[in-house]
């Protein structure tokens, strides 16, 4: 273990104490409940760890990704166990299910002892929740690993879909929107949206995308909008429509359906908001081994996904410990390993010092199913713009 | 009693919206819902599907029940196998078989008719019939006990034809459970979204899908829309139930 | 007459197989590591799906769902029996209203019921408790059981019971030898239905289950994202359900 490792925890604890001591005392949890983060934070990370000991953290996250489940159960859970905290993974089929639970608790007036301790949340839902004060405040930046390794000056981390993170959520995964094609059928995939349109013209019925408000379809539309501007984008989509699979009268309703069509060879391209999705799909037998990822446009649409703690969570200390643990370099490196998840890290590698070695291994384990470079990242639109875009798509593109 | 509370809760959700201060009373959800032409389409589509699916299921159920009534457990269990399968799984199996690229497509080299994601909703009806006909058949078989068998025998001895036996012995016995079963099936079809999600068209949507999409767009505002839409579905179910009961003229137990 | 019996002899098994066979594709999918068009049989076989299906959480979920379903079904039958009896034997003066009230939950989409119940459960402190979960399931299961059971009771059954009582049989004996055989088939159907509804319940298990693993909660996330694992988990899910079906079919057949 590197020498810095011995001192690092003490330095971290000291800086946390120092930092939190400087926080204005008015900064408290929105609910003013017994689990007031300001008081627990000010006491120092050691006290948080002490409070967390013996707690069971209920972590609500999407349950349909076998590899992610395995990662959480085989890597994260034992690590949390060593800190004396139990992890209870609550699988949901839609991340919004967890948010719905928190909303229901708020409607019922439940301000403490909530059933969700930590949840994996996307930009839109974070924004809605923040508006009504669903999330715990003033905790994420002060996590030890967050302070040391996360670059909060990076706008892709400091804002989530254009909404200020504001210390209410902690980054976990980096997502990039990539496409897939089958090497045995297509020699040269389109590198721009106009090229995609040309391809669709030459091969009608071989291109499609999921219908918004599906998460993937929505992201596709957003990428087109980010590149062309809203009105041009919709003109483009309307122009593309007649050449789509089933003449644009029928769209897949989910990414899974799109994957199935691509895997069965009925369409030429698949897409997903996951840099590693081709690898995962080939592993599941959904895609032929000749599938390869590619980018459209100068770079991939990217965003960072976060974990957040509801303001009324029952085990705030445990949740904070878990959120911090998710940022542990060793665990982030395991996550970035293509054989595990292949998910790019949210940590700033230049700050890792000796631990940078952990990530060099993942660079070596290259896979033809994961792109080496994601181009110049395209940042996401503002959360408030997403729903209107989806509705506009339904009005103007879906016949 | 608890259910009453649940219903009240649903009504409440449809007229309130969660915001920073707590819940505020608003009819915004209902206004948006009733003004949206897509919702009107959804209601018509859903009702049409429900009636079609229920009628076909009932017909097939009668066929199954009449055919299997003197047969043993194993055949009955086989025929009823779709019953324990949740609707979502049945829909997945249907997609595996009937979608472009599905097993049927691979075996036959192409299907003549589009049954998955077709605008008429044939796929949806087929899946529901596959799942609900055995369920209704179970109910019917439960009612067709020995008592009915004896009465049928008596009628046959008295010279009644097959059709007369059906009309005067079988039908009165099964009418009650069949009507009740049909009401349950129709109500379920009106309110569920998994099957249309798997095999239904992108437009028109069913009421339940519309409700679910509302929360995908914007969780907080969508909750109200969702609750309102589902209440409309419930109202439609109730209307259909009342109509069915009237038509069948006082089934047993009412 | 013989002509019809001959064709009916074939029709019955054919019909039964027609219903059951399409589900066989699920068995194939569960063991297929890869099954893409245009292959009619899978390109590769494997146990990946099975491994996930037999993992710790899945088996925990199986046990939990089983316990809850059995408890809920038993409670539902116990509660439904008197109500069904009263309505079925026409002892109630104006049966329409109670019937409608009883059947009402069936007419409201279960998702609405689930979301409507959650705030109450939260307020009553029942959320995230086993009792709360059982109660939530019960609210949904009870109407189904009552409605199915209700069609079993009626004047013929009452008459039989009267006859038995006049013959000097005790209540227990009447129950065993007269009532149960008479309502047997419907009772079996009601129990089966109740069990299946609880067994498949997703919405309320998620809302008030408090993170307790239940089989539908573990299964559903995989259904669209990973067909092989979903198929394997489905087999795990269907085994007890199909067993219940067979038991009910046998029970519905035997007495009389």
mmCIF file of C-alpha atoms in Angstrom, chain A residues 166-341:
data_model
loop_
_atom_site.group_PDB
_atom_site.id
_atom_site.type_symbol
_atom_site.label_atom_id
_atom_site.label_comp_id
_atom_site.label_asym_id
_atom_site.label_seq_id
_atom_site.Cartn_x
_atom_site.Cartn_y
_atom_site.Cartn_z
ATOM 1 C CA UNK A 166 -25.580 22.040 -5.220
ATOM 2 C CA UNK A 167 -24.081 19.502 -2.870
ATOM 3 C CA UNK A 168 -27.186 17.303 -3.061
ATOM 4 C CA UNK A 169 -25.901 14.385 -5.072
ATOM 5 C CA UNK A 170 -22.633 12.526 -5.463
ATOM 6 C CA UNK A 171 -21.283 11.365 -8.839
ATOM 7 C CA UNK A 172 -20.984 7.678 -9.533
ATOM 8 C CA UNK A 173 -20.948 6.740 -13.209
ATOM 9 C CA UNK A 174 -20.092 8.379 -16.454
ATOM 10 C CA UNK A 175 -22.350 7.687 -19.367
ATOM 11 C CA UNK A 176 -21.688 8.267 -23.027
ATOM 12 C CA UNK A 177 -24.168 7.823 -25.837
ATOM 13 C CA UNK A 178 -22.674 5.503 -28.399
ATOM 14 C CA UNK A 179 -23.976 3.611 -31.406
ATOM 15 C CA UNK A 180 -23.378 0.122 -32.691
ATOM 16 C CA UNK A 181 -23.110 -1.398 -36.151
ATOM 17 C CA UNK A 182 -22.403 -4.878 -37.431
ATOM 18 C CA UNK A 183 -19.016 -5.165 -39.077
ATOM 19 C CA UNK A 184 -20.051 -8.125 -41.152
ATOM 20 C CA UNK A 185 -22.859 -6.170 -42.790
ATOM 21 C CA UNK A 186 -21.561 -2.614 -42.996
ATOM 22 C CA UNK A 187 -18.036 -1.576 -43.855
ATOM 23 C CA UNK A 188 -18.156 2.070 -42.927
ATOM 24 C CA UNK A 189 -20.705 3.362 -40.401
ATOM 25 C CA UNK A 190 -22.042 6.921 -40.790
ATOM 26 C CA UNK A 191 -20.006 9.512 -38.921
ATOM 27 C CA UNK A 192 -22.596 12.293 -38.902
ATOM 28 C CA UNK A 193 -26.345 12.623 -38.770
ATOM 29 C CA UNK A 194 -26.489 13.681 -42.392
ATOM 30 C CA UNK A 195 -24.559 10.545 -43.286
ATOM 31 C CA UNK A 196 -27.113 8.597 -41.260
ATOM 32 C CA UNK A 197 -29.888 10.144 -43.326
ATOM 33 C CA UNK A 198 -28.020 9.239 -46.516
ATOM 34 C CA UNK A 199 -27.673 5.670 -45.306
ATOM 35 C CA UNK A 200 -31.378 5.509 -44.526
ATOM 36 C CA UNK A 201 -32.156 6.794 -48.007
ATOM 37 C CA UNK A 202 -30.013 4.129 -49.613
ATOM 38 C CA UNK A 203 -31.323 1.383 -47.341
ATOM 39 C CA UNK A 204 -34.874 2.234 -46.372
ATOM 40 C CA UNK A 205 -36.299 0.413 -43.406
ATOM 41 C CA UNK A 206 -32.942 -0.314 -41.821
ATOM 42 C CA UNK A 207 -32.683 2.562 -39.379
ATOM 43 C CA UNK A 208 -34.734 3.404 -36.347
ATOM 44 C CA UNK A 209 -34.581 4.687 -32.784
ATOM 45 C CA UNK A 210 -36.735 4.200 -29.714
ATOM 46 C CA UNK A 211 -39.712 6.514 -29.358
ATOM 47 C CA UNK A 212 -39.320 9.252 -26.762
ATOM 48 C CA UNK A 213 -40.031 9.465 -23.846
ATOM 49 C CA UNK A 214 -37.973 6.304 -23.688
ATOM 50 C CA UNK A 215 -34.667 7.243 -22.093
ATOM 51 C CA UNK A 216 -32.525 6.151 -25.054
ATOM 52 C CA UNK A 217 -34.776 7.595 -27.724
ATOM 53 C CA UNK A 218 -34.957 10.842 -25.847
ATOM 54 C CA UNK A 219 -31.176 10.982 -25.658
ATOM 55 C CA UNK A 220 -30.898 10.385 -29.394
ATOM 56 C CA UNK A 221 -33.249 13.272 -30.112
ATOM 57 C CA UNK A 222 -31.298 15.423 -27.678
ATOM 58 C CA UNK A 223 -28.049 14.673 -29.443
ATOM 59 C CA UNK A 224 -29.552 15.697 -32.763
ATOM 60 C CA UNK A 225 -30.856 18.883 -31.154
ATOM 61 C CA UNK A 226 -27.492 19.584 -29.544
ATOM 62 C CA UNK A 227 -25.809 19.290 -32.902
ATOM 63 C CA UNK A 228 -28.310 21.036 -35.168
ATOM 64 C CA UNK A 229 -30.399 23.285 -33.026
ATOM 65 C CA UNK A 230 -33.981 22.504 -32.155
ATOM 66 C CA UNK A 231 -35.928 23.486 -35.263
ATOM 67 C CA UNK A 232 -33.347 22.105 -37.657
ATOM 68 C CA UNK A 233 -33.233 18.923 -35.638
ATOM 69 C CA UNK A 234 -36.947 18.365 -35.924
ATOM 70 C CA UNK A 235 -36.871 19.137 -39.631
ATOM 71 C CA UNK A 236 -34.141 16.511 -39.909
ATOM 72 C CA UNK A 237 -36.131 13.935 -37.964
ATOM 73 C CA UNK A 238 -39.210 14.546 -40.064
ATOM 74 C CA UNK A 239 -37.150 14.170 -43.202
ATOM 75 C CA UNK A 240 -35.680 10.935 -41.874
ATOM 76 C CA UNK A 241 -39.042 9.465 -40.950
ATOM 77 C CA UNK A 242 -40.242 7.880 -44.219
ATOM 78 C CA UNK A 243 -36.955 5.970 -44.593
ATOM 79 C CA UNK A 244 -37.121 4.462 -41.151
ATOM 80 C CA UNK A 245 -37.920 0.907 -40.191
ATOM 81 C CA UNK A 246 -41.573 0.236 -40.918
ATOM 82 C CA UNK A 247 -41.738 3.622 -42.600
ATOM 83 C CA UNK A 248 -41.619 5.482 -39.317
ATOM 84 C CA UNK A 249 -45.122 4.398 -38.409
ATOM 85 C CA UNK A 250 -43.875 2.094 -35.712
ATOM 86 C CA UNK A 251 -41.016 2.742 -33.361
ATOM 87 C CA UNK A 252 -39.477 0.491 -30.756
ATOM 88 C CA UNK A 253 -40.810 1.445 -27.365
ATOM 89 C CA UNK A 254 -37.626 0.712 -25.511
ATOM 90 C CA UNK A 255 -33.930 0.330 -25.990
ATOM 91 C CA UNK A 256 -34.261 -3.368 -25.314
ATOM 92 C CA UNK A 257 -36.558 -3.692 -28.294
ATOM 93 C CA UNK A 258 -34.100 -1.775 -30.441
ATOM 94 C CA UNK A 259 -31.329 -4.093 -29.285
ATOM 95 C CA UNK A 260 -33.450 -7.074 -30.269
ATOM 96 C CA UNK A 261 -34.087 -5.682 -33.755
ATOM 97 C CA UNK A 262 -30.392 -4.976 -34.227
ATOM 98 C CA UNK A 263 -29.350 -8.353 -32.874
ATOM 99 C CA UNK A 264 -31.804 -10.081 -35.194
ATOM 100 C CA UNK A 265 -30.374 -8.215 -38.135
ATOM 101 C CA UNK A 266 -33.528 -6.279 -38.974
ATOM 102 C CA UNK A 267 -31.924 -2.873 -38.571
ATOM 103 C CA UNK A 268 -28.402 -1.628 -39.077
ATOM 104 C CA UNK A 269 -27.691 0.436 -35.982
ATOM 105 C CA UNK A 270 -28.283 0.264 -32.276
ATOM 106 C CA UNK A 271 -27.621 2.896 -29.654
ATOM 107 C CA UNK A 272 -27.409 3.257 -25.890
ATOM 108 C CA UNK A 273 -26.411 5.669 -23.183
ATOM 109 C CA UNK A 274 -23.700 3.337 -22.013
ATOM 110 C CA UNK A 275 -20.173 3.341 -23.405
ATOM 111 C CA UNK A 276 -19.903 -0.347 -22.688
ATOM 112 C CA UNK A 277 -23.204 -1.529 -24.053
ATOM 113 C CA UNK A 278 -21.856 -3.397 -27.072
ATOM 114 C CA UNK A 279 -19.594 -5.439 -24.839
ATOM 115 C CA UNK A 280 -22.461 -6.212 -22.490
ATOM 116 C CA UNK A 281 -24.828 -7.115 -25.311
ATOM 117 C CA UNK A 282 -22.369 -9.456 -26.959
ATOM 118 C CA UNK A 283 -21.823 -11.029 -23.570
ATOM 119 C CA UNK A 284 -25.561 -11.591 -23.210
ATOM 120 C CA UNK A 285 -25.725 -13.106 -26.666
ATOM 121 C CA UNK A 286 -27.977 -10.308 -27.867
ATOM 122 C CA UNK A 287 -25.534 -8.960 -30.469
ATOM 123 C CA UNK A 288 -23.468 -10.973 -32.890
ATOM 124 C CA UNK A 289 -19.753 -11.007 -32.073
ATOM 125 C CA UNK A 290 -19.173 -8.872 -35.163
ATOM 126 C CA UNK A 291 -20.903 -5.860 -33.587
ATOM 127 C CA UNK A 292 -18.776 -2.776 -32.998
ATOM 128 C CA UNK A 293 -19.386 0.590 -31.371
ATOM 129 C CA UNK A 294 -19.075 3.900 -33.200
ATOM 130 C CA UNK A 295 -19.826 7.592 -32.743
ATOM 131 C CA UNK A 296 -21.990 9.922 -34.713
ATOM 132 C CA UNK A 297 -20.878 13.518 -34.807
ATOM 133 C CA UNK A 298 -17.746 14.919 -33.230
ATOM 134 C CA UNK A 299 -18.247 13.323 -29.880
ATOM 135 C CA UNK A 300 -20.572 11.363 -27.685
ATOM 136 C CA UNK A 301 -23.366 12.904 -25.703
ATOM 137 C CA UNK A 302 -22.180 12.465 -22.178
ATOM 138 C CA UNK A 303 -23.475 12.868 -18.720
ATOM 139 C CA UNK A 304 -22.576 11.867 -15.242
ATOM 140 C CA UNK A 305 -25.050 9.901 -13.167
ATOM 141 C CA UNK A 306 -25.269 10.373 -9.454
ATOM 142 C CA UNK A 307 -26.484 8.866 -6.251
ATOM 143 C CA UNK A 308 -28.548 10.981 -3.969
ATOM 144 C CA UNK A 309 -29.904 10.759 -0.441
ATOM 145 C CA UNK A 310 -33.516 11.664 0.284
ATOM 146 C CA UNK A 311 -33.972 14.321 2.910
ATOM 147 C CA UNK A 312 -36.037 11.933 5.002
ATOM 148 C CA UNK A 313 -33.701 8.940 4.730
ATOM 149 C CA UNK A 314 -33.552 6.761 7.809
ATOM 150 C CA UNK A 315 -29.850 5.946 7.592
ATOM 151 C CA UNK A 316 -28.174 9.127 6.452
ATOM 152 C CA UNK A 317 -24.754 8.302 7.890
ATOM 153 C CA UNK A 318 -24.694 4.891 6.277
ATOM 154 C CA UNK A 319 -25.819 6.330 2.954
ATOM 155 C CA UNK A 320 -23.063 8.929 3.075
ATOM 156 C CA UNK A 321 -20.500 6.254 3.816
ATOM 157 C CA UNK A 322 -21.752 4.230 0.867
ATOM 158 C CA UNK A 323 -21.711 7.249 -1.456
ATOM 159 C CA UNK A 324 -18.163 7.914 -0.412
ATOM 160 C CA UNK A 325 -17.217 4.289 -0.899
ATOM 161 C CA UNK A 326 -18.562 4.358 -4.446
ATOM 162 C CA UNK A 327 -15.919 6.990 -5.154
ATOM 163 C CA UNK A 328 -13.131 4.873 -3.749
ATOM 164 C CA UNK A 329 -10.406 4.687 -6.432
ATOM 165 C CA UNK A 330 -10.082 0.931 -6.191
ATOM 166 C CA UNK A 331 -13.804 0.428 -6.706
ATOM 167 C CA UNK A 332 -13.978 2.997 -9.492
ATOM 168 C CA UNK A 333 -11.096 1.247 -11.213
ATOM 169 C CA UNK A 334 -12.867 -2.091 -10.947
ATOM 170 C CA UNK A 335 -15.925 -0.477 -12.434
ATOM 171 C CA UNK A 336 -13.887 0.903 -15.331
ATOM 172 C CA UNK A 337 -12.433 -2.504 -16.135
ATOM 173 C CA UNK A 338 -14.166 -3.720 -19.300
ATOM 174 C CA UNK A 339 -14.364 -7.227 -17.893
ATOM 175 C CA UNK A 340 -16.452 -5.924 -15.001
ATOM 176 C CA UNK A 341 -18.507 -2.982 -16.254
#
